[in-house]
XYZ file of C-alpha atoms in Angstrom:
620
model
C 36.266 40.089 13.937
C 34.994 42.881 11.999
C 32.083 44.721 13.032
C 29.671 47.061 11.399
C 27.201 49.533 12.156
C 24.010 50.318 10.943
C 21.180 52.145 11.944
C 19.217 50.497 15.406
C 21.476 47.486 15.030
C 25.087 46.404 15.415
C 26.720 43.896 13.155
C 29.792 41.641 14.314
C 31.547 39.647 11.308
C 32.614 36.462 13.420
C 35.533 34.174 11.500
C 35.730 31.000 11.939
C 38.369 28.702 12.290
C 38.586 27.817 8.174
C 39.373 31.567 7.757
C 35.987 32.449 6.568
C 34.029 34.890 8.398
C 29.918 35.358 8.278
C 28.578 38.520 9.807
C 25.892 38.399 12.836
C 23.503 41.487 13.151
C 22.503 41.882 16.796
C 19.106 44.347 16.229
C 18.635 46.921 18.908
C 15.016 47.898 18.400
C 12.395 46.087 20.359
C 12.345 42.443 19.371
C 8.655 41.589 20.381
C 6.841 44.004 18.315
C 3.575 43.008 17.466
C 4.450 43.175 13.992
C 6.694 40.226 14.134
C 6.849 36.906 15.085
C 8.046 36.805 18.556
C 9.078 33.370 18.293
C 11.251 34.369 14.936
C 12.851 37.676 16.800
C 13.657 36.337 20.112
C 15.901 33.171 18.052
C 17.230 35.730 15.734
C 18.247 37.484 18.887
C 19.604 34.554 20.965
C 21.486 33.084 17.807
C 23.051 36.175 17.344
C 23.922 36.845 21.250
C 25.593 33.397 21.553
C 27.864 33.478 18.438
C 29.087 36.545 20.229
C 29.533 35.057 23.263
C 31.463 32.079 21.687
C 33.561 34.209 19.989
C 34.482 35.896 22.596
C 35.172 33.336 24.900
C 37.040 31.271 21.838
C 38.619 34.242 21.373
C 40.030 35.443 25.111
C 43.237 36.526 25.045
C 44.086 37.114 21.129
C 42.010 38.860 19.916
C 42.994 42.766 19.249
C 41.805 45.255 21.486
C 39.343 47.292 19.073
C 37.872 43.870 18.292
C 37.414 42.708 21.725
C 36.025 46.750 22.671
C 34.083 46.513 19.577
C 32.346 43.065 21.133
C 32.316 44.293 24.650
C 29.640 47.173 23.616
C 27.975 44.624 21.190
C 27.296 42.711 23.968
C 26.612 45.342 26.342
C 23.649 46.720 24.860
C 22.640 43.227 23.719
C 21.763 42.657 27.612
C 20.778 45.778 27.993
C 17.692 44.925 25.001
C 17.581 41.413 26.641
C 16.889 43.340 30.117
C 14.087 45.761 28.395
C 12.664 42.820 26.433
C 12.607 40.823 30.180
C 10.842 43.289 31.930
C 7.845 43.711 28.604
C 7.346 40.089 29.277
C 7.257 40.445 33.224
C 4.741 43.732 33.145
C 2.782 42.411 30.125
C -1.314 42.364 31.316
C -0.441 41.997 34.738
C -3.733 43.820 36.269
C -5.025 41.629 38.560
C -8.106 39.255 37.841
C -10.313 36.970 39.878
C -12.232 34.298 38.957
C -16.033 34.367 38.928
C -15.540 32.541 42.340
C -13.557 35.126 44.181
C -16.638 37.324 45.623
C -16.229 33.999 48.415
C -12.879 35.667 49.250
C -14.898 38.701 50.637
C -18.245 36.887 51.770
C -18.083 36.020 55.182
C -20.738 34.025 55.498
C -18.439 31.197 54.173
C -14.511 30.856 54.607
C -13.843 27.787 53.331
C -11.310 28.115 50.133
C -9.838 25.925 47.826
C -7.974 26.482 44.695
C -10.753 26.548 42.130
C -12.016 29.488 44.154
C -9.374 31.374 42.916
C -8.175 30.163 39.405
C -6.856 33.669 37.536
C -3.918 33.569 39.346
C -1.755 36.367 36.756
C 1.494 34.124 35.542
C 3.144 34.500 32.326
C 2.095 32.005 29.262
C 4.296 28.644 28.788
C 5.609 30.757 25.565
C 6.269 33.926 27.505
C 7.987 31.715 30.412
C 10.548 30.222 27.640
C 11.105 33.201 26.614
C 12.130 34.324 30.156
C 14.022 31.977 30.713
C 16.377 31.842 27.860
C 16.855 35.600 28.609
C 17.960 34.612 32.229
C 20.013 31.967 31.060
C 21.730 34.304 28.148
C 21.838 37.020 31.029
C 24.004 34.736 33.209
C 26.193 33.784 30.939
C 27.032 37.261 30.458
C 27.263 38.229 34.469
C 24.161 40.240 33.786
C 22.224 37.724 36.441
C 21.923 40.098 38.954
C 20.170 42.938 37.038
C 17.467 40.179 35.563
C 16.954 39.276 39.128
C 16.295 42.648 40.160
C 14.147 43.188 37.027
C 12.656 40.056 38.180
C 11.769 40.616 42.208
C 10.448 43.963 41.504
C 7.857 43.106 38.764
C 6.606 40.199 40.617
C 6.966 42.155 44.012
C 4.595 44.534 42.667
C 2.033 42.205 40.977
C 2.411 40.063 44.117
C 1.109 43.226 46.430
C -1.182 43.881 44.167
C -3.065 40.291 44.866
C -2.280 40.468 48.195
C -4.081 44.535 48.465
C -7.131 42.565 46.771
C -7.593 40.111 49.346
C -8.609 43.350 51.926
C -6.878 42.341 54.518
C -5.892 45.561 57.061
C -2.683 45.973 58.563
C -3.113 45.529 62.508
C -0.656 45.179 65.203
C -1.144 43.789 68.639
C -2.636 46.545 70.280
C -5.492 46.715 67.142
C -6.483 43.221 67.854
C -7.353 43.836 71.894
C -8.879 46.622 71.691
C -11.615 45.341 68.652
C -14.523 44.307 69.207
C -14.968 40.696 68.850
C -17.672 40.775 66.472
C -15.707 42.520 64.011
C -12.686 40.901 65.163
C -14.275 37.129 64.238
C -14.722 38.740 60.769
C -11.314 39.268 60.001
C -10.368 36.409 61.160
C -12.745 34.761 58.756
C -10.710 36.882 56.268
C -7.730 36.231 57.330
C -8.112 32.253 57.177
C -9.435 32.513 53.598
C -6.628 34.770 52.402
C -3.932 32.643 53.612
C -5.064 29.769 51.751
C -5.347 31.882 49.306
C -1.304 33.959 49.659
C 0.091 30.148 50.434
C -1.589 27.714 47.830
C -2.052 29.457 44.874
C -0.314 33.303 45.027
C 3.275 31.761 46.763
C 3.635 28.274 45.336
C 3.075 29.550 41.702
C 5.370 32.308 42.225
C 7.578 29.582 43.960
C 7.482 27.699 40.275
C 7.726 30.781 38.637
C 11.254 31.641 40.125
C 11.968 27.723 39.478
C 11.020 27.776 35.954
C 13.410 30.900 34.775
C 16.138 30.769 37.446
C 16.401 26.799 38.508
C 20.685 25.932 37.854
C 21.735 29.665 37.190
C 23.960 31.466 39.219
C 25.003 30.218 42.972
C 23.063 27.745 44.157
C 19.111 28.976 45.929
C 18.983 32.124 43.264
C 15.940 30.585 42.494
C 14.788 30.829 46.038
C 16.534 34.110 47.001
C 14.384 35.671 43.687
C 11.474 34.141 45.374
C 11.745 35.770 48.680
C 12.215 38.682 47.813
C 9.469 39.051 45.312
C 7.098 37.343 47.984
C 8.468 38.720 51.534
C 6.643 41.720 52.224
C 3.258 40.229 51.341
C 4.124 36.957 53.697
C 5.511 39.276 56.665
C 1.811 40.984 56.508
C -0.107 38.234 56.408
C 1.666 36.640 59.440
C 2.154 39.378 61.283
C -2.191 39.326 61.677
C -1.362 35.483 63.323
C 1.769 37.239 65.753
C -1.513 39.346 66.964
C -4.027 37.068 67.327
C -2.351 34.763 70.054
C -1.678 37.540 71.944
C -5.708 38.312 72.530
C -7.777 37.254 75.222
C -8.633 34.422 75.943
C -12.964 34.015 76.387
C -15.344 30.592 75.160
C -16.816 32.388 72.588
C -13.361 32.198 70.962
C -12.664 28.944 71.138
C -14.013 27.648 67.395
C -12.083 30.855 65.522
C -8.560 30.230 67.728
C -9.278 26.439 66.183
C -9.466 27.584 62.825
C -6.463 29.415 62.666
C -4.525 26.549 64.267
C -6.387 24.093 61.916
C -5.663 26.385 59.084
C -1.461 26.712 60.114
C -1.171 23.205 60.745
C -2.094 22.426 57.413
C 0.240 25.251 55.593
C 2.920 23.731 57.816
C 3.707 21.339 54.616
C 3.860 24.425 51.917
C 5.353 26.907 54.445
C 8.847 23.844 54.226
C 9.239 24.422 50.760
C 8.128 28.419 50.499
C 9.225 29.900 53.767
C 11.277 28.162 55.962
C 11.987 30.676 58.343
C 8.289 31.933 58.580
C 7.606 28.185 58.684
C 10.023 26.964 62.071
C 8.501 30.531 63.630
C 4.884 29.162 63.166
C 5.617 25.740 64.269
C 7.591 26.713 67.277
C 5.591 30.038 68.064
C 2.490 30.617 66.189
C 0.821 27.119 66.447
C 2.106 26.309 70.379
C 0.509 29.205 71.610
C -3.009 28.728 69.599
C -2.942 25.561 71.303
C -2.004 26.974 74.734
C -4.753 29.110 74.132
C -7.313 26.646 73.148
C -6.364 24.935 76.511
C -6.838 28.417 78.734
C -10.213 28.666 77.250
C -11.632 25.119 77.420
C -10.307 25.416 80.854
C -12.113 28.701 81.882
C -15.326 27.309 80.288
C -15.341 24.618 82.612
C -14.695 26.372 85.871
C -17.521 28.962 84.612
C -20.217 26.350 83.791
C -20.534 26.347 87.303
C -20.579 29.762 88.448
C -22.641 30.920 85.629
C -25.321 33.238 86.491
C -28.250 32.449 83.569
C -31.307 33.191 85.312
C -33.960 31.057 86.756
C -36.670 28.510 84.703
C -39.111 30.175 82.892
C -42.896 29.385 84.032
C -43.093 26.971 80.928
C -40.692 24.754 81.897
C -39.102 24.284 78.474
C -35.310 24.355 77.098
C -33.472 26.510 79.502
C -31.206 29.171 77.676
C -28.410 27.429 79.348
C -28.640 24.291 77.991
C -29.097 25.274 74.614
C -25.852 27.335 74.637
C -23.998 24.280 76.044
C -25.054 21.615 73.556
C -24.087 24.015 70.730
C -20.788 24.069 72.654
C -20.250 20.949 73.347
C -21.304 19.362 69.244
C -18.743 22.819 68.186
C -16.282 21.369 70.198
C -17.003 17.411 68.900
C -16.198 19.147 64.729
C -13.349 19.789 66.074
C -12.470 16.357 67.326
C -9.013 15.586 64.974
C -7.679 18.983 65.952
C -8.259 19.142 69.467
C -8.005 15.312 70.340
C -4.107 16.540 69.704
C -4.182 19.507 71.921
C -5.811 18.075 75.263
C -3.728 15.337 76.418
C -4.964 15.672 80.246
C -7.492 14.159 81.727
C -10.091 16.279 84.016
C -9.106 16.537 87.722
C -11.022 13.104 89.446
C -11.103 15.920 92.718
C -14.622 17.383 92.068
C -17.510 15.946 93.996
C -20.224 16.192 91.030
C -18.635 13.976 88.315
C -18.929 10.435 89.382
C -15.850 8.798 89.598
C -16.838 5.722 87.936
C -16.627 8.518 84.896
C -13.357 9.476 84.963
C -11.811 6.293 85.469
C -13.196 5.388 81.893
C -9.728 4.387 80.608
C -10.741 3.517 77.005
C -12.300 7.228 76.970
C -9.816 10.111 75.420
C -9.269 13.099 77.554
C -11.308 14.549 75.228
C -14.348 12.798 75.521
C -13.877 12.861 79.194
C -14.016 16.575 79.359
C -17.156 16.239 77.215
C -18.750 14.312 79.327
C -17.149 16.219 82.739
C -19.271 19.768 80.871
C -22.499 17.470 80.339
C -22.669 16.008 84.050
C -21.991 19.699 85.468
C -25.187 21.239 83.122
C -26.959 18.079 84.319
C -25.549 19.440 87.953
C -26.593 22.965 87.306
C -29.878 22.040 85.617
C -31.013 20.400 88.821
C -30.298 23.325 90.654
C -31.992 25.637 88.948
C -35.015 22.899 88.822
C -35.322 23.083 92.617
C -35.838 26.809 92.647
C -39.055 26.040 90.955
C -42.107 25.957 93.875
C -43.855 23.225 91.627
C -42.518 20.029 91.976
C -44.318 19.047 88.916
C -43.075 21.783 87.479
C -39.787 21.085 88.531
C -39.517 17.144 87.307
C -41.346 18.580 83.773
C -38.627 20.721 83.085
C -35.554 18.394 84.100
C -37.448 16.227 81.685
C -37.500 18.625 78.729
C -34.092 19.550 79.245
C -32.159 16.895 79.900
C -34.552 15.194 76.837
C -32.878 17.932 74.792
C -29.401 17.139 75.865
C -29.883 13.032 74.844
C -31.628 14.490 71.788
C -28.127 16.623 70.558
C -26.162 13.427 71.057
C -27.762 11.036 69.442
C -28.150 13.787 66.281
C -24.835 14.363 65.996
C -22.587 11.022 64.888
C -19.498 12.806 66.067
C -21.038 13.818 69.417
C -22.469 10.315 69.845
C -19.289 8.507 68.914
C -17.280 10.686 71.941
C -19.759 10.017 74.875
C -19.507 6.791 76.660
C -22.583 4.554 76.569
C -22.663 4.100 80.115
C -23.361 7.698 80.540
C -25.867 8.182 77.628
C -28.034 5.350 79.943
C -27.750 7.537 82.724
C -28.786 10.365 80.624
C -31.436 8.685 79.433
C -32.654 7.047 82.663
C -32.752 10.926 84.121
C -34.909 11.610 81.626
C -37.401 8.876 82.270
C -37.023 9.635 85.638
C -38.260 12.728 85.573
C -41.315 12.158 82.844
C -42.417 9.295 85.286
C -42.591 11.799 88.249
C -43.960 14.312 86.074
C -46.624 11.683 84.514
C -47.492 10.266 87.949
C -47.660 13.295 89.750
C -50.265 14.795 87.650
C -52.854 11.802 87.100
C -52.736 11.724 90.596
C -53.641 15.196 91.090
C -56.413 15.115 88.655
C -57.665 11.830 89.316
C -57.894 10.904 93.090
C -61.043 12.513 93.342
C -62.845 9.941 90.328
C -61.783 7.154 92.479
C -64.251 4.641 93.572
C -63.151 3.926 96.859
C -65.848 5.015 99.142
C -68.702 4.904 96.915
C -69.449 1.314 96.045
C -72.232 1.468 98.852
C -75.620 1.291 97.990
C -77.594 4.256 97.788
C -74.935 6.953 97.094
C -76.294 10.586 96.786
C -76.263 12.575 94.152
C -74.940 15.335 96.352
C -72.133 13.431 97.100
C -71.416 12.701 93.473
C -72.077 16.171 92.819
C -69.242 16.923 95.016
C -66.937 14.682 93.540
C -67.126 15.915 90.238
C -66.697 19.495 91.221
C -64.059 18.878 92.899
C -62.894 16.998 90.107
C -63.704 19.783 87.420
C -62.239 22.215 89.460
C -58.814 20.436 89.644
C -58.780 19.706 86.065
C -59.117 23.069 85.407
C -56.283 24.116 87.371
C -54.309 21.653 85.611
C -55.198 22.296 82.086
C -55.028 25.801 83.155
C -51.104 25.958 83.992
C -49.839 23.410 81.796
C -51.246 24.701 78.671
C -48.769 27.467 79.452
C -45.794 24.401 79.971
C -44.002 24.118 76.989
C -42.938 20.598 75.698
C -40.900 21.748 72.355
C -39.825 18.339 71.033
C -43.166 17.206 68.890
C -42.751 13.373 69.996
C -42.394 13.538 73.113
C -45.311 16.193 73.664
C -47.758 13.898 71.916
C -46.662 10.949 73.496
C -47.169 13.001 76.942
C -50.750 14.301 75.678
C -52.130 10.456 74.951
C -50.959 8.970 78.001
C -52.521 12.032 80.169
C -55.604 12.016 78.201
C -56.077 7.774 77.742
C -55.709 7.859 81.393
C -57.900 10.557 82.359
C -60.691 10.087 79.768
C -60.686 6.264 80.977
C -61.085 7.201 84.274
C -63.605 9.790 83.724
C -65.563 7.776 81.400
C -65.481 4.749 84.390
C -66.614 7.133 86.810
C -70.287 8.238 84.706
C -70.893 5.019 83.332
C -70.824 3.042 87.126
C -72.877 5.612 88.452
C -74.927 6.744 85.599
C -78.533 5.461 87.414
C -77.806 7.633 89.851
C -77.766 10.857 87.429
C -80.562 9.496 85.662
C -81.514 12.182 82.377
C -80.276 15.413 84.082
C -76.725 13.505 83.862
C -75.921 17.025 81.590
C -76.668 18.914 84.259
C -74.194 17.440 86.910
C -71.398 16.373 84.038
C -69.777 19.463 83.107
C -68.189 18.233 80.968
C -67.979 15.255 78.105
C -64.904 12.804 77.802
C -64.504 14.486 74.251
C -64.244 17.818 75.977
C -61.648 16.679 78.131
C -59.984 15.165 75.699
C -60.083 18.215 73.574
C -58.847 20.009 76.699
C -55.389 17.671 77.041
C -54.478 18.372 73.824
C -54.312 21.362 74.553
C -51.255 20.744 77.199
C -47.321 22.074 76.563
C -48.345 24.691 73.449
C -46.799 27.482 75.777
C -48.609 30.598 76.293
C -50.853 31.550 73.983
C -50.081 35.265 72.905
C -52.904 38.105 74.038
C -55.697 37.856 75.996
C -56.578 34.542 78.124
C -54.539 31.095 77.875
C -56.850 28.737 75.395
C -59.790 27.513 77.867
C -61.529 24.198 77.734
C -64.708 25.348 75.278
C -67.661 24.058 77.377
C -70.483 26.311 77.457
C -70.119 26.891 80.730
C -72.325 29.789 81.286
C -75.731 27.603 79.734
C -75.324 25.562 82.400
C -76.091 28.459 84.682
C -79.106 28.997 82.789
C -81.599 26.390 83.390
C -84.444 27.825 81.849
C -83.609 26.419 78.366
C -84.266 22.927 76.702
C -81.880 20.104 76.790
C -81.847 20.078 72.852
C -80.221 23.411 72.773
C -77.860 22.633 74.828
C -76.923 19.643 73.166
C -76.714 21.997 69.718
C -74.759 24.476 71.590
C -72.459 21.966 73.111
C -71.659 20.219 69.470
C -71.230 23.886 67.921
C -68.731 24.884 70.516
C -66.872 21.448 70.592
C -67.077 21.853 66.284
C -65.799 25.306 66.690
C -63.252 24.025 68.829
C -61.373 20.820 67.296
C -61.430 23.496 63.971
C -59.341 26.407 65.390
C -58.159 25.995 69.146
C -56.198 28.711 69.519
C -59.308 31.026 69.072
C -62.114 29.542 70.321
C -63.823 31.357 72.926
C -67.027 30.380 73.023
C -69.632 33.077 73.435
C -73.128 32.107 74.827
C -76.491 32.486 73.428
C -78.110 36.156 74.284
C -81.440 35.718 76.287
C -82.854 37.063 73.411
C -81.911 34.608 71.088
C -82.267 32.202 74.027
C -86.154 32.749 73.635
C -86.830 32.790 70.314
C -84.821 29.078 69.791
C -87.045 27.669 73.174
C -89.487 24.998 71.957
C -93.355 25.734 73.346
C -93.324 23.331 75.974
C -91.415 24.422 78.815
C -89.844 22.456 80.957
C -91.116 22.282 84.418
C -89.226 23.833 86.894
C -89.560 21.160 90.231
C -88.007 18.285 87.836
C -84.847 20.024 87.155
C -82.404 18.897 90.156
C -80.453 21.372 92.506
């Protein structure tokens, strides 16, 4: 072998075995300059690199010493260039970039990720990855391996950090994570669910190919992997370290849903974390994921035992949803999304020893212990809901809002399919039956009230005073107004179920009513407006008006009657009639804001027709 030098290049004359030599040039100078073909340098390069490596392998042993010397360096600073040109291709453009998707990585509003959110993932070109891998492979060959690996790791180390610094995630121990708030706390974990979907799907397993693609065969067997880990390591030690934290925090309900996505969230890495991280993958299955689940059980647990000693306060006047029951139905249909995850995670069936659950319940063997401890929460709200009901010094008060609530409660079910499909049937009924339970004593409770005094008994006699029908109907206007007057302050916020409540009351009332005037209406003769204080449309204008809650400023709504005209007897009957069709007009138009203002006794006079009327003909 003869070899020659000229400037930024080394030539080696290689002979071959007819005794005729040809001369390879092995160029120095950068190979991928953007003034050549990179594809034409890099095969110059690699030609020239393995005739020198067969030759001096064909050649080990006989060749003279310069020769082999002269080769040695050849070669030496031909890995040397091949290490340079390795590291161009690994640091080429390798700022990081995000898709026009990414701003989900940081919006917390939303954490669920897949891999189109996050699609500029920075690897090297199919070309450049050739290219990288012929290096390695020409770098082996000449027990340079080890420095391309460590050119290797620390490139992709550093772009690797570099994605991982974009996803914002904070380094926090332990002690960080108890002592944050849990507002902010939720937030990171938000973060920290979308960025390990992000590290594990798209930043490890393509790095994971990466190291495959250029190192897959070469050197002792798992290089490939080895290359990986330590390009990856530090990134994947942060990220899990956040999960070694977060099972050691306390554990409270309002937890519950977050501690279930991070357990939903390492469950299904468990696959990837095989194949990318063993290690970090037997500590999450044997560490990690048991304790989230320990967890979930500690706070399912705590919830129960507190629905009962929970401390809301007392039913509102209005009788509507309690506070309570609205924070336990969005409870209980959280805990029903979760149905795969946790179905998995409570294997025990409530304890059969508490004397509110009916036992007929719990011996539901068909029922999961899942759906058993749904329906154990629902019959102790339904057990707290009656309590609080009985505090209430109207009974009517008391069955309305056991109606509204435990309306609300069958309502959730039956709008949520995954709720509905996890409570027993038999139990819905009795849900369901409480409910009309409850409206029936409700319903009954207050026709009677209103009513009893329009009843006939007593006054199908002959001769019947008009002072004792006067009497009646006071006493009948005066309880109706008490009614309408606290239960237009009841609430009844489910729109079907107050209208069917307002036609039954008023059908049943105006029927009653109406029965009542007609039978006796010879006894009222024409000053019938004078003892009727009010018209069936009034009073049916006045149930309509039931369950709107109270009505903000000033008075709750009244029944628009013009009651003060009828104080007034020295008007005609004609403008009271007007007055009483005005008002009623006024009325059915804007509810809410009718207060009905009388006539001044000025304009009183000037509307009176000439005749007046006579004074001894209008009864007292």
């Amino acid at each position: 072998m003869v070899l020659t030098n000229q400037p930024n290049e080394t030539a080696v004359a290689v002979k071959s075995g007819s005794g005729k030599s040809r001369s390879v040039r092995i160029p120095v100078q950068t190979l991928w300059d953007s003034t050549v073909a990179a594809g034409e340098g890099i095969s110059r390069f690699l030609l020239a690199v393995d005739d020198v490596r067969r030759w001096m392998d064909s050649t080990a042993g006989d060749a003279a010493s310069d020769d082999r010397s002269e080769a040695d360096n050849a070669m030496s600073r031909a890995m040397a260039q091949l290490k340079h040109e390795f590291e161009n291709i690994l640091t080429r453009d390798t700022a990081p970039r995000y898709s026009t998707c990414s701003s989900s990585l940081t919006d917390s509003s939303s954490y669920e990720l897949h891999d189109e959110d996050y699609t500029d993932y920075d690897l090297p070109s199919s070309e450049m990855i050739s290219d990288l891998r012929s290096i390695a492979v020409r770098m082996n060959s000449g027990g340079y391996l080890q420095e391309c690996i460590k050119v290797y790791s620390s490139a992709r180390k550093a772009l690797v950090n570099r994605h991982f610094d974009g996803l914002g995630l904070e380094r926090l121990c332990t002690r960080d994570v108890r002592r944050m708030e849990w507002q902010l706390l939720d937030a990171k974990i938000k973060e920290w669910i979308r960025a390990v979907k992000v590290c594990v799907r798209i930043i490890f397993t393509n790095e994971w190919r990466l190291c495959k693609q250029v190192f897959e065969g070469l050197g002792k067997p798992g290089t490939d992997g080895a290359c990986f880990k330590m390009a990856a390591k530090d990134a994947a030690t942060r990220l899990f370290s956040f999960a070694d934290a977060i099972i050691n925090i306390r554990p409270s309900p309002e937890r519950l849903f977050r501690i279930l996505d991070i357990h939903r969230a390492l469950s299904d890495l468990l696959p990837d974390l095989v194949v990318l991280f063993p290690t970090i993958r037997v500590h999450v299955a044997q560490v990690i994921i048991p304790r989230l689940s320990e967890v979930v059980r500690e706070v399912l647990q705590k919830y129960e035992e507190g629905l009962l000693g929970e401390l809301s306060p007392d039913p509102g006047p209005g009788g509507g949803i309690h506070t309570l029951t609205i924070y336990v139905m969005n409870y209980v249909v959280g805990i029903s999304n979760y149905e795969q995850t946790l179905s998995r995670l409570i294997v025990v069936k409530p304890k059969t020893d508490w004397k509110v659950l009916p036992a007929e319940l719990i011996e539901m063997e068909e029922r999961t212990p899942l759906e058993l401890h749904l329906i154990w929460i629902l019959e102790k709200l339904r057990f707290k809901l009656d309590i609080k009901s009985k505090r209430l010094k109207d009974d009517l008060l008391a069955d309305f809002f056991m109606m509204n609530n435990i309306h609300y409660v069958v309502g959730e079910i039956l709008t949520c399919p995954r709720l509905r499909s996890m409570i027993a049937d038999d139990f819905l009924t009795r849900l369901i039956r409480r409910v009309q339970q409850a409206a029936t004593s409700y319903h009954t409770g207050t026709l009677v009230k209103v009513l009893s005094c329009l009843e006939l008994e007593g006054l199908n006699v002959k001769g019947v005073s008009r002072n004792t029908l006067r009497k009646r109907i006071k006493t009948f206007n005066s309880i109706f107004e008490e009614v309408h007057k606290t239960q237009v302050k009841w609430s009844v916020p489910d729109f079907q179920l107050r209208e069917d409540l307002r036609l039954s009351i008023t059908q049943k009332v105006i029927s009653a009513y109406r029965s009542f005037t007609e039978q006796h209406s010879n006894v009222f003769g024409r000053f019938s407006w004078a003892y009727l204080k009010y018209t069936p449309e009034d009073l049916e204008a006045a149930c309509l008006q039931f369950f709107e809650g109270d009505v903000p400023g000033g008075k709750p709504c009244e029944i628009a009657v013009i009651e003060t005209l009828f104080l007034i007897r020295v008007c005609s009957f004609d403008i009271v009639r007007v007055a009483r069709i005005r008002a009623l007009r006024t009325w059915k138009s804007s509810p809410w804001k009718c207060y009905f203002v009388p006539l001044t006794i000025s304009q009183r006079s000037t509307s009176l027709t000439s005749e007046s009327m006579d004074q001894s003909t209008v009864p007292h």
